[in-house]
Short mmCIF file of C-alpha atoms in Angstrom, two decimals:
data_model
loop_
_atom_site.label_atom_id
_atom_site.label_comp_id
_atom_site.label_asym_id
_atom_site.label_seq_id
_atom_site.Cartn_x
_atom_site.Cartn_y
_atom_site.Cartn_z
CA MET A 1 25.21 19.30 -34.82
CA GLY A 2 25.75 22.21 -32.10
CA GLU A 3 24.89 22.13 -28.56
CA GLY A 4 21.82 24.05 -29.23
CA GLY A 5 20.12 21.14 -30.82
CA PHE A 6 19.95 17.53 -29.89
CA GLY A 7 22.79 17.82 -27.36
CA ALA A 8 21.24 20.43 -25.47
CA HIS A 9 18.05 18.56 -25.43
CA LEU A 10 19.69 15.46 -24.30
CA ARG A 11 21.39 17.36 -21.50
CA GLY A 12 18.23 18.85 -20.34
CA ARG A 13 16.28 15.67 -19.93
CA ARG A 14 19.31 14.18 -18.08
CA SER A 15 19.18 17.08 -15.65
CA ALA A 16 15.60 16.76 -15.35
CA ALA A 17 15.85 13.16 -14.53
CA GLY A 18 18.41 14.03 -11.79
CA LEU A 19 21.17 11.97 -13.39
CA THR A 20 24.78 12.39 -13.97
CA GLN A 21 26.49 11.39 -17.20
CA GLU A 22 28.00 8.39 -15.51
CA GLU A 23 24.38 7.32 -14.13
CA LEU A 24 22.82 7.80 -17.52
CA ALA A 25 25.68 5.74 -19.15
CA GLU A 26 25.08 2.85 -16.51
CA ARG A 27 21.36 2.83 -17.22
CA SER A 28 21.63 2.93 -20.93
CA GLY A 29 24.51 0.40 -21.46
CA LEU A 30 26.57 3.15 -23.21
CA SER A 31 29.95 4.62 -22.21
CA VAL A 32 30.46 7.84 -20.44
CA ARG A 33 32.49 9.12 -23.27
CA ALA A 34 29.59 8.37 -25.64
CA ILE A 35 27.00 10.25 -23.37
CA ARG A 36 29.60 13.20 -23.35
CA ASP A 37 30.16 13.31 -26.94
CA LEU A 38 26.31 13.23 -27.72
CA GLU A 39 25.59 16.35 -25.46
CA HIS A 40 28.34 18.17 -26.90
CA GLY A 41 27.12 17.69 -30.53
CA ARG A 42 30.42 15.58 -31.38
CA VAL A 43 28.19 12.81 -32.98
CA ALA A 44 26.34 13.86 -35.99
CA ARG A 45 23.54 11.31 -36.27
CA PRO A 46 23.38 9.02 -33.25
CA ARG A 47 22.01 5.44 -34.15
CA ARG A 48 18.25 4.88 -33.50
CA GLU A 49 19.32 1.82 -31.25
CA THR A 50 21.43 4.36 -29.17
CA LEU A 51 18.32 6.75 -28.95
CA ARG A 52 15.96 4.09 -28.01
CA LEU A 53 18.51 3.00 -25.09
CA LEU A 54 18.68 6.64 -24.08
CA ALA A 55 14.79 7.19 -24.00
CA THR A 56 14.41 3.95 -21.91
CA ALA A 57 16.89 4.90 -19.42
CA LEU A 58 15.56 8.28 -19.11
CA GLY A 59 12.05 6.92 -18.53
CA LEU A 60 10.72 9.07 -21.46
CA PRO A 61 7.03 8.25 -22.72
CA GLU A 62 6.78 7.30 -26.41
CA GLU A 63 5.78 10.91 -27.62
CA GLU A 64 9.23 12.22 -26.05
CA GLY A 65 11.18 9.54 -27.20
CA GLU A 66 9.97 10.52 -30.65
CA GLU A 67 10.93 14.05 -30.04
CA LEU A 68 14.46 12.82 -29.04
CA LEU A 69 14.49 11.08 -32.22
CA ARG A 70 13.42 14.06 -34.35
CA ARG A 71 15.98 16.33 -32.63
CA ALA A 72 18.74 13.82 -33.51
CA ARG A 73 17.55 13.68 -37.10
CA GLN A 74 17.47 17.45 -37.74
CA PRO A 75 19.60 18.69 -40.80
CA LEU A 76 23.14 19.26 -40.19
CA PRO A 77 23.86 23.16 -39.82
CA PRO A 78 26.27 24.40 -42.68
CA ALA A 79 29.90 23.53 -42.08
CA ARG A 80 32.02 26.37 -40.67
CA PRO A 81 35.55 26.92 -41.56
CA GLY A 82 38.00 25.22 -39.41
CA PRO A 83 39.25 21.84 -38.62
CA VAL A 84 37.10 18.72 -38.92
CA GLU A 85 36.01 17.36 -35.69
CA ALA A 86 35.07 13.86 -34.62
CA GLU A 87 31.30 14.30 -35.85
CA SER A 88 32.31 14.19 -39.64
CA PRO A 89 32.10 10.76 -41.15
CA VAL A 90 35.73 10.60 -42.23
CA ALA A 91 36.09 6.69 -41.98
CA SER A 92 33.75 4.51 -43.75
CA ALA A 93 34.45 1.82 -41.03
CA ALA A 94 32.54 4.22 -38.68
CA MET A 95 29.42 4.41 -40.78
CA ALA A 96 26.37 1.93 -40.28
CA PRO A 97 22.69 1.82 -41.26
CA ALA A 98 20.70 3.40 -38.63
CA HIS A 99 17.68 1.05 -39.17
CA ARG A 100 16.26 -0.98 -42.22
CA ASP A 101 13.67 1.84 -42.73
CA ASP A 102 16.24 4.59 -42.26
CA PRO A 103 18.91 4.33 -45.00
CA ARG A 104 20.74 7.26 -43.98
CA PRO A 105 24.09 6.55 -42.39
CA SER A 106 24.88 7.12 -38.57
CA VAL A 107 28.28 7.89 -36.92
CA VAL A 108 29.11 5.46 -34.19
CA PRO A 109 30.04 7.58 -30.96
CA PRO A 110 33.92 7.88 -30.74
CA ASP A 111 34.50 4.93 -28.55
CA GLU A 112 32.42 2.47 -30.48
CA PRO A 113 34.19 2.04 -34.14
CA GLY A 114 36.34 -0.66 -33.15
CA VAL A 115 34.01 -2.86 -31.44
CA PRO A 116 33.51 -6.11 -33.39
CA PRO A 117 29.78 -6.69 -34.58
CA LYS A 118 29.14 -9.66 -32.13
CA ALA A 119 30.59 -7.83 -29.09
CA GLU A 120 28.77 -4.88 -30.19
CA ALA A 121 25.45 -6.65 -30.27
CA ALA A 122 26.35 -8.40 -26.96
CA GLY A 123 27.15 -4.87 -25.39
CA HIS A 124 23.81 -3.63 -26.65
CA GLU A 125 21.86 -6.55 -25.38
CA ARG A 126 23.32 -6.18 -21.87
CA GLY A 127 22.32 -2.39 -22.26
CA ARG A 128 18.85 -3.30 -23.27
CA ARG A 129 18.43 -5.68 -20.29
CA ARG A 130 19.81 -2.89 -17.83
CA ALA A 131 17.68 -0.23 -19.47
CA ALA A 132 14.54 -2.56 -19.15
CA ARG A 133 15.31 -3.17 -15.45
CA TYR A 134 15.49 0.68 -14.88
CA GLY A 135 12.31 1.10 -16.82
CA ILE A 136 10.36 -1.19 -14.51
CA LEU A 137 11.97 0.58 -11.37
CA LEU A 138 10.78 3.89 -12.95
CA THR A 139 7.26 2.50 -13.41
CA ALA A 140 7.27 1.45 -9.96
CA LEU A 141 8.33 4.81 -8.66
CA LEU A 142 5.71 6.58 -10.67
CA THR A 143 3.06 4.42 -9.46
CA VAL A 144 3.89 5.27 -5.76
CA ALA A 145 4.07 9.03 -6.50
CA ALA A 146 0.51 8.56 -8.12
CA LEU A 147 -0.68 6.96 -4.98
CA SER A 148 1.02 9.70 -2.67
CA SER A 149 -0.51 12.57 -4.67
CA ASP A 150 -3.59 14.46 -4.20
CA HIS A 151 -3.97 14.81 -7.75
CA GLY A 152 -3.81 12.64 -11.03
CA PRO A 153 -5.04 8.93 -11.17
CA ARG A 154 -5.66 6.61 -8.26
CA VAL A 155 -4.09 3.37 -8.57
CA LEU A 156 -5.53 0.38 -6.29
CA ARG A 157 -3.06 -1.03 -3.81
CA THR A 158 -2.47 -4.58 -4.86
CA THR A 159 -0.84 -5.91 -1.54
CA SER A 160 -1.91 -5.49 1.75
CA ARG A 161 0.24 -3.39 4.09
CA GLY A 162 -2.26 -3.80 7.04
CA ALA A 163 -1.65 -6.68 9.53
CA TYR A 164 -2.65 -7.81 13.06
CA ALA A 165 -0.32 -6.64 15.77
CA ALA A 166 -1.61 -7.79 19.13
CA ARG A 167 -4.61 -8.10 21.66
CA ILE A 168 -3.86 -4.98 23.92
CA GLY A 169 -6.22 -5.74 26.51
CA ASN A 170 -9.67 -7.17 27.45
CA SER A 171 -12.04 -6.85 30.39
CA ASP A 172 -15.15 -9.10 31.34
CA SER A 173 -17.31 -7.25 33.59
CA ARG A 174 -20.32 -9.28 35.21
CA PRO A 175 -21.70 -8.24 38.70
CA PRO A 176 -22.13 -11.45 40.83
CA ASP A 177 -25.29 -10.43 42.45
CA GLY A 178 -27.75 -7.76 42.96
CA PRO A 179 -28.87 -5.11 40.50
CA PRO A 180 -27.07 -4.23 37.42
CA SER A 181 -24.22 -1.79 38.57
CA THR A 182 -21.41 -2.03 35.95
CA THR A 183 -20.68 1.43 34.38
CA GLY A 184 -17.29 1.12 33.07
CA ALA A 185 -13.83 -0.71 32.82
CA ASP A 186 -10.03 0.31 33.11
CA LEU A 187 -7.93 -1.94 30.77
CA HIS A 188 -4.44 -2.44 31.66
CA VAL A 189 -2.14 -2.30 28.41
CA LEU A 190 -0.93 -5.85 28.12
CA HIS A 191 1.12 -5.36 25.11
CA ALA A 192 2.93 -2.08 24.16
CA VAL A 193 1.66 -0.12 21.35
CA THR A 194 4.16 1.39 18.77
CA ARG A 195 3.54 4.86 17.42
CA GLY A 196 1.18 4.98 14.35
CA GLU A 197 -0.70 1.53 15.11
CA THR A 198 -4.29 1.57 14.87
CA LEU A 199 -6.36 0.51 17.95
CA ILE A 200 -9.88 -0.89 17.66
CA VAL A 201 -11.93 -0.91 20.72
CA THR A 202 -14.87 -3.34 20.94
CA VAL A 203 -17.64 -2.81 23.49
CA ALA A 204 -20.47 -5.45 24.18
CA LEU A 205 -23.07 -4.24 26.61
CA THR A 206 -26.03 -6.66 27.84
CA GLY A 207 -29.11 -4.89 29.32
CA ALA A 208 -27.65 -1.54 28.77
CA ALA A 209 -29.48 1.74 29.54
CA PRO A 210 -29.31 4.34 26.69
CA GLY A 211 -26.40 7.01 26.95
CA GLU A 212 -23.19 7.84 25.64
CA VAL A 213 -20.12 5.31 25.57
CA THR A 214 -16.62 6.85 25.80
CA VAL A 215 -12.96 5.67 25.36
CA THR A 216 -10.07 7.58 26.79
CA ASP A 217 -6.50 6.60 27.30
CA THR A 218 -3.48 7.95 29.55
CA VAL A 219 -1.55 9.44 26.56
CA GLY A 220 -4.44 11.39 24.99
CA ASN A 221 -5.38 9.28 21.80
CA THR A 222 -8.77 10.00 20.09
CA TYR A 223 -10.99 7.21 19.69
CA ARG A 224 -13.82 7.61 17.12
CA PRO A 225 -16.89 5.83 16.76
CA ALA A 226 -16.60 2.99 13.90
CA GLY A 227 -19.73 1.24 14.36
CA GLN A 228 -22.70 0.73 16.66
CA THR A 229 -25.84 -1.45 16.95
CA ASN A 230 -28.41 0.21 19.41
CA ASP A 231 -30.69 -2.42 21.05
CA ARG A 232 -31.24 -3.56 24.61
CA ASP A 233 -28.12 -5.28 23.87
CA ARG A 234 -25.40 -2.74 22.50
CA LEU A 235 -22.29 -3.46 20.30
CA LEU A 236 -20.05 -0.62 19.46
CA LEU A 237 -16.52 -0.14 17.76
CA PHE A 238 -14.08 2.70 18.40
CA ALA A 239 -11.05 3.45 16.22
CA ALA A 240 -7.81 5.33 16.93
CA VAL A 241 -5.92 5.47 13.48
CA GLY A 242 -2.24 6.47 13.94
CA ALA A 243 -2.08 6.08 17.65
CA ARG A 244 0.42 7.57 20.11
CA PRO A 245 2.47 4.90 21.67
CA LEU A 246 1.16 3.01 24.77
CA ASP A 247 3.40 0.91 27.28
CA THR A 248 2.40 -1.39 29.99
CA LEU A 249 2.05 1.34 32.57
CA ASP A 250 -0.91 3.00 30.66
CA LEU A 251 -4.55 2.35 30.98
CA ILE A 252 -7.63 2.45 28.28
CA THR A 253 -10.65 3.71 30.08
CA VAL A 254 -14.09 2.71 28.79
CA ARG A 255 -17.30 4.30 30.31
CA TRP A 256 -20.95 3.44 29.46
CA PRO A 257 -24.47 3.74 31.28
CA ARG A 258 -25.51 1.20 33.69
CA ALA A 259 -25.30 -2.49 32.09
CA ALA A 260 -26.10 -5.89 33.40
CA THR A 261 -22.94 -7.45 31.74
CA ALA A 262 -20.05 -5.78 29.54
CA HIS A 263 -17.14 -7.05 27.33
CA THR A 264 -14.48 -5.00 26.26
CA SER A 265 -11.33 -5.59 24.14
CA VAL A 266 -8.57 -3.76 22.26
CA ASP A 267 -6.75 -4.96 19.21
CA ALA A 268 -3.93 -3.26 17.52
CA PHE A 269 -3.11 -3.28 13.77
CA ARG A 270 -0.11 -2.20 11.61
CA GLY A 271 -0.04 -0.31 8.34
CA ILE A 272 -3.63 1.24 8.52
CA THR A 273 -4.37 4.52 7.52
CA ALA A 274 -8.06 4.56 7.22
CA ALA A 275 -11.24 2.77 8.90
CA GLY A 276 -14.59 2.43 7.05
CA PRO A 277 -17.19 1.83 5.95
CA TRP A 278 -18.80 -0.65 8.28
CA ILE A 279 -22.08 -2.87 8.38
CA GLU A 280 -24.09 -4.25 11.29
CA ALA A 281 -26.02 -7.49 11.14
CA GLN A 282 -28.24 -9.72 13.40
CA PRO A 283 -30.10 -13.05 12.78
CA ASP A 284 -33.52 -13.07 11.82
CA PRO A 285 -35.92 -13.28 14.87
CA ARG A 286 -38.30 -15.74 13.11
CA ASP A 287 -35.23 -18.25 12.98
CA SER A 288 -35.38 -21.06 15.56
CA THR A 289 -33.09 -20.93 18.59
CA GLY A 290 -29.89 -22.73 18.83
CA ALA A 291 -26.62 -22.44 17.07
CA GLU A 292 -26.68 -21.12 13.40
CA SER A 293 -24.22 -20.11 10.64
CA ILE A 294 -23.05 -16.49 10.62
CA ARG A 295 -23.23 -15.06 7.10
CA ILE A 296 -22.81 -11.17 7.01
CA GLY A 297 -22.81 -9.71 3.85
CA GLY A 298 -23.56 -6.29 2.29
CA LEU A 299 -20.32 -4.29 2.45
CA PRO A 300 -20.20 -2.60 -1.04
CA LEU A 301 -16.22 -2.35 -0.87
CA CYS A 302 -14.06 -5.50 -0.90
CA ALA A 303 -10.90 -4.78 -2.46
CA GLU A 304 -7.64 -6.74 -2.77
CA GLY A 305 -5.27 -5.31 0.17
CA ASP A 306 -7.98 -4.57 2.63
CA LEU A 307 -7.98 -5.90 6.04
CA PHE A 308 -11.37 -6.78 7.54
CA PHE A 309 -12.30 -6.68 11.26
CA THR A 310 -15.55 -8.12 12.63
CA ALA A 311 -16.90 -8.17 16.20
CA VAL A 312 -19.80 -10.73 17.27
CA ASN A 313 -21.59 -10.90 20.43
CA ALA A 314 -23.78 -13.82 21.42
CA PRO A 315 -24.89 -12.81 25.10
CA THR A 316 -26.59 -16.15 25.70
CA GLY A 317 -23.29 -17.99 24.79
CA PRO A 318 -21.37 -19.93 23.82
CA ALA A 319 -18.84 -17.76 22.32
CA PRO A 320 -18.99 -17.26 18.40
CA ARG A 321 -16.47 -19.37 16.32
CA PHE A 322 -15.35 -17.97 12.93
CA ASP A 323 -14.45 -20.24 9.70
CA ALA A 324 -11.05 -19.65 7.87
CA PRO A 325 -9.68 -17.52 6.54
CA TRP A 326 -10.97 -15.49 9.44
CA ARG A 327 -8.65 -15.61 12.22
CA GLU A 328 -9.83 -15.09 15.75
CA ALA A 329 -8.08 -12.59 18.16
CA PRO A 330 -7.16 -14.21 21.52
CA TRP A 331 -8.89 -13.49 24.76
CA LEU A 332 -5.95 -12.81 27.36
CA PRO A 333 -6.24 -13.71 30.87
CA VAL A 334 -5.93 -10.34 33.06
CA ASP A 335 -6.05 -11.97 36.58
CA ALA A 336 -4.17 -15.14 37.09
CA ASP A 337 -6.03 -15.96 40.18
CA ALA A 338 -9.60 -15.21 38.78
CA PRO A 339 -11.43 -18.36 37.34
CA LEU A 340 -11.22 -18.32 33.37
CA ARG A 341 -14.61 -17.62 31.66
CA GLU A 342 -15.37 -17.77 28.04
CA PRO A 343 -16.75 -14.33 27.12
CA THR A 344 -19.59 -14.15 24.76
CA LEU A 345 -17.77 -11.40 22.63
CA ALA A 346 -15.22 -12.50 20.01
CA THR A 347 -13.29 -10.57 17.47
CA ALA A 348 -11.75 -11.53 14.10
CA TYR A 349 -9.88 -10.43 11.21
CA ARG A 350 -8.74 -11.36 7.72
CA SER A 351 -6.84 -9.84 4.59
CA ILE A 352 -8.49 -9.72 1.20
CA THR A 353 -6.55 -11.26 -1.58
CA SER A 354 -6.88 -11.28 -5.32
CA THR A 355 -8.29 -14.73 -5.27
CA ASP A 356 -11.24 -13.92 -2.89
CA SER A 357 -14.64 -14.03 -4.30
CA ASP A 358 -16.46 -13.84 -0.88
CA CYS A 359 -15.79 -11.10 1.66
CA THR A 360 -18.67 -12.22 4.07
CA VAL A 361 -18.09 -13.48 7.56
CA HIS A 362 -18.73 -17.06 8.04
CA GLY A 363 -18.87 -18.73 11.50
CA THR A 364 -21.22 -20.16 14.16
CA ALA A 365 -23.11 -18.35 17.11
CA THR A 366 -26.23 -18.65 19.11
CA PRO A 367 -29.00 -16.09 18.46
CA PRO A 368 -29.58 -13.46 19.46
CA TRP A 369 -26.14 -12.37 18.30
CA GLN A 370 -25.04 -9.06 17.09
CA SER A 371 -22.10 -8.26 14.56
CA ILE A 372 -20.37 -5.24 13.21
CA THR A 373 -17.88 -5.55 10.30
CA LEU A 374 -15.30 -2.71 9.61
CA ARG A 375 -13.08 -2.28 6.76
CA LEU A 376 -9.38 -1.35 7.31
CA ARG A 377 -6.96 0.03 4.63
#
C-alpha cells in the first residue's frame, strides 16, 4: 500500500492530534518502528487489533475508527517491477488471522514476527490498558473544552470549585441616643482579598428611609445589586465577581439613607464566576411571635456544584441560627475596646452535592425576620 492511502491517512490523523510517532507509539502500545512502517505503507494489511489500538490512542470516534479500518482494507495496488519490500507476505510465520470474522491474512509489523504468542498477548494487553487510560484523559479534555466553548453542548459541572474564603469585614452601627443619624459605614479590610475572589456585601437597615444604597472601595471594584427586600426594614446584597485585590490598608465604604440601626458585612469566596438568581423570604405576619424555624424555598435552580449564600436579619433579636449543612460566617470584633454585641444580622453558606435533595435554608430566627438567598457558581 502506498503512502497515499492508509499510511497518509494515519499520518494525517496523528498530526491533527499533535502527536509525534514516539508519542503515538507510547499511547498505543506499539513500537516506533511499527508506527513508522505503517505510515510509510510498508505493512500491507495491519491487524484489526493494531488498528483498534491506534484508533483508541488517537481518540477517534467510532465512525472515524471504521474509516481507518476501511482504508487499511483497501485492495493492494498492482505490484510494480523491482525488489520486494517488507510488506510482501514472504514468510508464513509472519502471517496471522486478523479476526475470526476476517479470514484474510494480516502481516505483522516488521518488529513483531519474532514475539512469542504469550508475550505478544501480554504486550497488547499492556497497550490496551495504556490506550484506555489515554482515552479517559481525552474524554476529560474534550469535556473541559466543551465547557469553555461558547458553542456546542453544555455539560453540568459535577464538582464545586467555589469555596468560602474569609469574612473580610463587618460593622455594627447603632446610635446610642437621640434621633436616627446613621448614614453609612467605612469597613476596614480585616483579611486581604486576592485577585479574582468574589465579594458579597450584606447591608441590613432598621427604620430606614427610602433611597439608594451604594458600595465602593479604594481600589475601584464594582458592586452590583444581587438581592434586596424593600420595607421599613431593608436587607440588601451586593456582589463584586472577580474582584481586584484588597489589602488591610483598603476600605470598603457603604452609604445609605438615614436609618435607626445598620449592620454590614463582607464575605469573600474563591472560584466563583457568576452570581444569581436570588430569592427573598420573610415569615407569615399571621404567625405568633417568638422564635420559629426558617424554611426558605422557591429557588428553581439547585444543581450539584453550586454554592448557596444566605443572609438573615432578625431586628428584634437574638441573632439567627442555622442548621447543618449550612455554615455561619463569623462576626469579627473590630474594636478590641468596644463591648462585643451580638448583631441581629447573620450570613451562612453551603455547597450543593449530588446527594442533596433539599436546598432550602433551615434554622431559627425571631420574627419579623428577613432573608435573601443567592446562588453562586
